[in-house]
Every structure is written in structure tokens, then in C-alpha cells.
Amino acid sequence: MTYHASLLLDIPGIDHGFETSGNLTLPEGTRYCTQAHGTVIIDADVVGRGERPVADALFSRGVRDAVAVITADCLPVLVASVDQPLVAAIHAGWQGLKAGILGHSLSRLEKEGAPLAGLRIAIGPSIGPCCYEVNRTFVERIEHADSHLWQNDSPPWTAHRVPPANTPWVEPEATHNEAWFDLRKYALYHLAGSGVSREQVQVLGHCTYCCGADLGSYRRRSHRAEPKTFQYSWIRRQGEQIR
């Protein structure tokens, strides 16, 4: 199965997919990287086919091969410009978000000629606040680094579990009873801090932990005896059409 974001479908020439773990029918020549939970974004057009540079984001311009990231709870973030022939795929877990992967990636796209206001951003299936239990030490690290981002709003965690968006396929194991973290909300705060408006972003609400076995979850795998699974998220421009 493949999930799509209407925000990206509305851009002429953009093709993309948030694949489930059993679907590996990626476009031929798809480029991806060796992810390291860092802040490096690479120009995929200068990387040889078959090479996997250490980075957490790839961008491409014009009609090129697709760029992709691999996730199993972290956020897959796909970006397209309506003004320039640029697309990007970003891998964003809590470590990458805290380090600034979204801001670094958007700054690089701006330097490549894509105005920030012209970017459209889709966040794909990831672990939801219904299943991402964390301890107080984790929360304190995030709060120390980024509390300025939600100074006049609620933090990206709650003391009690958020109900799942859909009937859960499996319930999470709770061990800390301290906090439930919203990785998507954390990303939205970082995007807003970088100057992105909420209207430029679409969030797909499928939780990799509890929505179903067709989405790979690192955390669920640590709680249950299951094979290692993950999913690809990719984007490319098929034509030269620019609004």
C-alpha cells in the first residue's frame, strides 16, 4: 500500500509515495542515504548511483531520480517547491529534530533557489503520541533545548496517553508512566520556528506502532517478537511544470 499527501498531489509533475513495509516498488534509480540522526543534507544529483552517503536528507532538482528516506517510527518528511524544480526527502527522529535537521534542510533549499513560502511539506506515517512513551529525563532534554519554540503554547508531550486516531491494532507497552511524546508536533514547532506556515504542511496521522502490521515500528519490535521491517518514503519530479 502507498499513502499520498494531497498537498503534494496538487503540485504539477510531483510524484511521491509513503510506502508501507511490504511495498518495495520504488521508482527505478531511487537515491537514498545512510542515515545517522544528524543534520547533513546532500545534493543527490552529484552522488553516483549506488552510493549511499552519510546524511539524513537528500534533495534533487529538475527531472531526476527519486530521493527517499527509510523509517520505522521516525518522521519521513517529503518536500516540494511550487516555484523551483526542487524536491527533498528528510529523515527526522527526535535526535535529528533536536539537532536541527529541518531547519538545516530548509535553509539549504533556500540557498538552492527555492523560496521558503513556496515549499510544500508532507509528514508521513510515524509513531504517534498514542504510543510514544518517554521518561522525564527525555522530556527535560527536549525542554532544555527547544522550549522557546512553544513558549506561548503547549509542549509536544502530555502526562497521559493521547487516544489513538484509529482503533488500534495493538496496544503499546507502558513502562515509565511519565510522559507521551508527540514527534509530529515537535516537528511542526521546528517548521514554524524556521518560518513555515501551518498551511504549507500536511501531516498523515497513521501511527507506525498501532495502526497495523503493514507499518514497521522499531519500538513495537522491541516490545514484541516480530521481524525487522521498515518503510520507504520517496519523491521525484516527473516533468518540468512549475506554477
CSV table of C-alpha atoms in Angstrom, one decimal:
chain,number,residue,atom,x,y,z
A,1,MET,CA,0.0,0.0,0.0
A,2,THR,CA,1.1,3.6,-0.7
A,3,TYR,CA,-0.1,6.7,1.2
A,4,HIS,CA,-0.2,10.1,-0.5
A,5,ALA,CA,-0.4,13.7,0.6
A,6,SER,CA,-2.9,15.8,-1.2
A,7,LEU,CA,-0.7,18.9,-0.6
A,8,LEU,CA,2.0,17.3,-2.9
A,9,LEU,CA,-0.5,15.8,-5.3
A,10,ASP,CA,-1.7,19.3,-6.1
A,11,ILE,CA,1.8,20.3,-7.4
A,12,PRO,CA,2.0,19.5,-11.2
A,13,GLY,CA,4.7,17.0,-12.0
A,14,ILE,CA,5.3,15.8,-8.4
A,15,ASP,CA,5.2,12.1,-7.8
A,16,HIS,CA,5.6,10.7,-4.3
A,17,GLY,CA,4.7,7.8,-2.0
A,18,PHE,CA,4.8,6.9,1.6
A,19,GLU,CA,5.1,3.1,1.2
A,20,THR,CA,4.1,0.5,3.7
A,21,SER,CA,6.7,-2.0,4.8
A,22,GLY,CA,5.6,-4.7,2.4
A,23,ASN,CA,5.7,-2.4,-0.6
A,24,LEU,CA,9.2,-2.0,-2.1
A,25,THR,CA,8.2,-1.0,-5.6
A,26,LEU,CA,10.3,2.2,-5.6
A,27,PRO,CA,10.9,4.1,-8.8
A,28,GLU,CA,14.0,2.8,-10.6
A,29,GLY,CA,17.2,4.6,-9.6
A,30,THR,CA,15.8,5.9,-6.3
A,31,ARG,CA,18.6,7.5,-4.3
A,32,TYR,CA,18.8,7.2,-0.5
A,33,CYS,CA,21.4,7.7,2.2
A,34,THR,CA,23.0,6.1,5.2
A,35,GLN,CA,21.0,7.8,8.0
A,36,ALA,CA,22.8,8.9,11.1
A,37,HIS,CA,20.3,11.1,13.1
A,38,GLY,CA,22.3,14.2,12.1
A,39,THR,CA,21.8,17.4,10.2
A,40,VAL,CA,23.5,16.7,6.9
A,41,ILE,CA,21.6,17.3,3.6
A,42,ILE,CA,23.1,16.0,0.4
A,43,ASP,CA,22.7,17.1,-3.2
A,44,ALA,CA,21.6,13.7,-4.7
A,45,ASP,CA,22.3,14.9,-8.3
A,46,VAL,CA,26.1,14.8,-7.6
A,47,VAL,CA,26.1,11.4,-5.9
A,48,GLY,CA,26.8,8.4,-8.0
A,49,ARG,CA,24.2,5.7,-8.4
A,50,GLY,CA,24.7,3.0,-5.8
A,51,GLU,CA,26.5,5.4,-3.4
A,52,ARG,CA,24.9,5.9,0.0
A,53,PRO,CA,26.4,9.0,1.6
A,54,VAL,CA,26.0,9.5,5.4
A,55,ALA,CA,23.2,12.1,5.7
A,56,ASP,CA,19.7,12.4,6.8
A,57,ALA,CA,18.3,14.4,3.9
A,58,LEU,CA,18.6,14.4,0.1
A,59,PHE,CA,17.5,16.9,-2.4
A,60,SER,CA,17.2,16.9,-6.2
A,61,ARG,CA,16.4,19.4,-8.9
A,62,GLY,CA,14.7,19.0,-12.3
A,63,VAL,CA,13.6,15.7,-13.7
A,64,ARG,CA,15.8,13.4,-11.8
A,65,ASP,CA,15.7,10.1,-9.9
A,66,ALA,CA,13.5,9.9,-6.8
A,67,VAL,CA,15.0,10.7,-3.4
A,68,ALA,CA,14.0,8.6,-0.4
A,69,VAL,CA,14.4,8.0,3.3
A,70,ILE,CA,13.8,4.9,5.4
A,71,THR,CA,11.9,5.0,8.6
A,72,ALA,CA,10.4,2.7,11.3
A,73,ASP,CA,8.9,5.2,13.8
A,74,CYS,CA,10.8,8.4,12.8
A,75,LEU,CA,9.2,11.0,10.6
A,76,PRO,CA,9.6,10.8,6.9
A,77,VAL,CA,9.3,14.3,5.6
A,78,LEU,CA,8.8,15.0,1.8
A,79,VAL,CA,9.3,18.5,0.4
A,80,ALA,CA,8.5,20.0,-3.0
A,81,SER,CA,8.8,23.6,-4.3
A,82,VAL,CA,6.0,25.1,-6.3
A,83,ASP,CA,8.4,27.8,-7.6
A,84,GLN,CA,11.5,25.8,-8.4
A,85,PRO,CA,12.3,22.3,-9.6
A,86,LEU,CA,13.4,21.1,-6.2
A,87,VAL,CA,12.3,18.2,-4.1
A,88,ALA,CA,13.7,16.7,-0.9
A,89,ALA,CA,13.3,13.7,1.4
A,90,ILE,CA,14.2,14.1,5.1
A,91,HIS,CA,14.6,11.6,7.9
A,92,ALA,CA,13.6,13.2,11.3
A,93,GLY,CA,13.7,11.4,14.6
A,94,TRP,CA,13.8,13.2,17.9
A,95,GLN,CA,17.6,13.4,17.8
A,96,GLY,CA,17.6,14.9,14.3
A,97,LEU,CA,14.8,17.3,15.2
A,98,LYS,CA,16.6,18.4,18.3
A,99,ALA,CA,19.9,18.9,16.3
A,100,GLY,CA,18.0,21.0,13.7
A,101,ILE,CA,17.7,18.7,10.6
A,102,LEU,CA,14.5,20.5,9.4
A,103,GLY,CA,16.0,24.0,9.7
A,104,HIS,CA,19.2,22.9,8.1
A,105,SER,CA,17.4,21.3,5.2
A,106,LEU,CA,15.1,24.2,4.5
A,107,SER,CA,18.0,26.7,4.6
A,108,ARG,CA,19.8,24.6,2.1
A,109,LEU,CA,16.8,24.5,-0.2
A,110,GLU,CA,16.5,28.3,0.1
A,111,LYS,CA,20.2,28.6,-0.9
A,112,GLU,CA,19.5,26.5,-3.9
A,113,GLY,CA,16.8,29.0,-5.0
A,114,ALA,CA,13.6,27.7,-3.5
A,115,PRO,CA,11.7,30.4,-1.6
A,116,LEU,CA,10.5,29.2,1.8
A,117,ALA,CA,6.9,30.3,1.1
A,118,GLY,CA,6.8,28.2,-2.0
A,119,LEU,CA,7.6,24.9,-0.2
A,120,ARG,CA,5.0,22.3,0.5
A,121,ILE,CA,5.8,19.7,3.2
A,122,ALA,CA,4.2,16.3,3.9
A,123,ILE,CA,5.0,14.3,7.1
A,124,GLY,CA,4.2,10.6,6.6
A,125,PRO,CA,3.4,7.7,8.9
A,126,SER,CA,5.4,7.8,12.2
A,127,ILE,CA,4.9,6.8,15.8
A,128,GLY,CA,2.1,8.8,17.3
A,129,PRO,CA,1.6,10.4,20.7
A,130,CYS,CA,-0.7,7.5,21.4
A,131,CYS,CA,2.3,5.1,21.5
A,132,TYR,CA,5.5,7.1,22.1
A,133,GLU,CA,6.0,6.8,25.8
A,134,VAL,CA,9.1,8.5,27.2
A,135,ASN,CA,10.6,9.2,30.7
A,136,ARG,CA,11.0,12.5,32.4
A,137,THR,CA,14.8,12.7,31.6
A,138,PHE,CA,13.9,12.6,27.9
A,139,VAL,CA,11.4,15.4,28.3
A,140,GLU,CA,13.8,17.6,30.2
A,141,ARG,CA,16.4,17.3,27.5
A,142,ILE,CA,13.9,18.4,24.8
A,143,GLU,CA,12.6,21.2,27.1
A,144,HIS,CA,16.1,22.5,27.8
A,145,ALA,CA,16.9,22.6,24.0
A,146,ASP,CA,13.7,23.9,22.5
A,147,SER,CA,11.2,25.2,25.0
A,148,HIS,CA,11.4,28.6,23.2
A,149,LEU,CA,9.6,27.1,20.3
A,150,TRP,CA,6.4,26.6,22.3
A,151,GLN,CA,6.8,29.5,24.7
A,152,ASN,CA,3.1,30.5,24.3
A,153,ASP,CA,1.7,27.1,23.5
A,154,SER,CA,1.6,23.6,25.0
A,155,PRO,CA,4.8,21.4,24.8
A,156,PRO,CA,4.9,18.4,22.5
A,157,TRP,CA,4.1,15.9,25.2
A,158,THR,CA,1.4,15.1,27.7
A,159,ALA,CA,1.3,13.4,31.1
A,160,HIS,CA,-1.3,11.0,29.9
A,161,ARG,CA,-1.6,8.9,26.8
A,162,VAL,CA,-3.3,10.5,23.8
A,163,PRO,CA,-6.1,8.3,22.4
A,164,PRO,CA,-5.2,6.8,19.0
A,165,ALA,CA,-6.7,8.3,15.9
A,166,ASN,CA,-8.0,4.9,14.8
A,167,THR,CA,-8.9,1.7,16.5
A,168,PRO,CA,-5.5,0.3,17.5
A,169,TRP,CA,-4.2,-3.0,16.0
A,170,VAL,CA,-2.0,-3.4,19.1
A,171,GLU,CA,-1.7,-1.5,22.3
A,172,PRO,CA,1.6,-0.1,23.4
A,173,GLU,CA,3.5,-1.3,26.4
A,174,ALA,CA,3.8,1.4,29.1
A,175,THR,CA,6.7,1.3,31.4
A,176,HIS,CA,7.5,4.8,32.6
A,177,ASN,CA,4.1,6.3,33.3
A,178,GLU,CA,5.7,9.7,33.0
A,179,ALA,CA,5.0,11.3,29.5
A,180,TRP,CA,3.8,10.6,26.0
A,181,PHE,CA,5.7,12.4,23.2
A,182,ASP,CA,4.2,13.9,20.1
A,183,LEU,CA,7.0,13.7,17.5
A,184,ARG,CA,4.8,15.3,14.8
A,185,LYS,CA,4.0,18.3,17.0
A,186,TYR,CA,7.7,18.7,17.8
A,187,ALA,CA,8.4,18.8,14.1
A,188,LEU,CA,5.7,21.4,13.5
A,189,TYR,CA,7.2,23.6,16.1
A,190,HIS,CA,10.6,23.4,14.4
A,191,LEU,CA,9.0,24.1,11.0
A,192,ALA,CA,7.2,27.1,12.4
A,193,GLY,CA,10.4,28.3,14.0
A,194,SER,CA,12.0,28.2,10.5
A,195,GLY,CA,9.3,30.4,9.1
A,196,VAL,CA,7.0,27.8,7.6
A,197,SER,CA,3.2,28.4,7.9
A,198,ARG,CA,0.9,25.6,9.1
A,199,GLU,CA,-0.9,25.8,5.7
A,200,GLN,CA,2.3,24.6,4.0
A,201,VAL,CA,2.4,21.4,5.9
A,202,GLN,CA,0.3,18.2,5.8
A,203,VAL,CA,0.6,15.5,8.5
A,204,LEU,CA,-0.6,12.0,7.8
A,205,GLY,CA,-1.9,10.6,11.1
A,206,HIS,CA,-1.0,6.9,10.7
A,207,CYS,CA,0.8,5.6,13.8
A,208,THR,CA,3.5,3.1,12.9
A,209,TYR,CA,3.2,1.4,16.2
A,210,CYS,CA,-0.5,0.7,16.5
A,211,CYS,CA,-2.1,1.2,13.0
A,212,GLY,CA,-1.2,-2.2,11.7
A,213,ALA,CA,1.4,-4.8,10.8
A,214,ASP,CA,2.0,-3.2,7.4
A,215,LEU,CA,3.9,-0.4,9.1
A,216,GLY,CA,7.2,-1.2,10.6
A,217,SER,CA,7.9,0.1,14.1
A,218,TYR,CA,11.3,0.0,15.8
A,219,ARG,CA,9.6,0.4,19.2
A,220,ARG,CA,6.9,-2.2,18.7
A,221,ARG,CA,9.6,-4.6,17.6
A,222,SER,CA,11.4,-4.0,20.9
A,223,HIS,CA,8.2,-5.0,22.7
A,224,ARG,CA,7.1,-7.9,20.6
A,225,ALA,CA,8.7,-10.7,18.7
A,226,GLU,CA,8.5,-9.6,15.1
A,227,PRO,CA,10.8,-9.5,12.1
A,228,LYS,CA,12.6,-6.2,11.3
A,229,THR,CA,10.5,-4.1,9.0
A,230,PHE,CA,10.6,-0.5,7.8
A,231,GLN,CA,9.2,1.7,5.0
A,232,TYR,CA,10.5,3.9,2.2
A,233,SER,CA,9.2,7.4,1.6
A,234,TRP,CA,10.1,8.9,-1.8
A,235,ILE,CA,9.5,11.9,-4.0
A,236,ARG,CA,10.5,13.0,-7.5
A,237,ARG,CA,9.5,15.5,-10.2
A,238,GLN,CA,8.3,13.8,-13.4
A,239,GLY,CA,8.0,16.9,-15.6
A,240,GLU,CA,9.3,20.5,-15.8
A,241,GLN,CA,5.9,22.0,-14.9
A,242,ILE,CA,6.3,24.8,-12.4
A,243,ARG,CA,3.4,27.0,-11.3
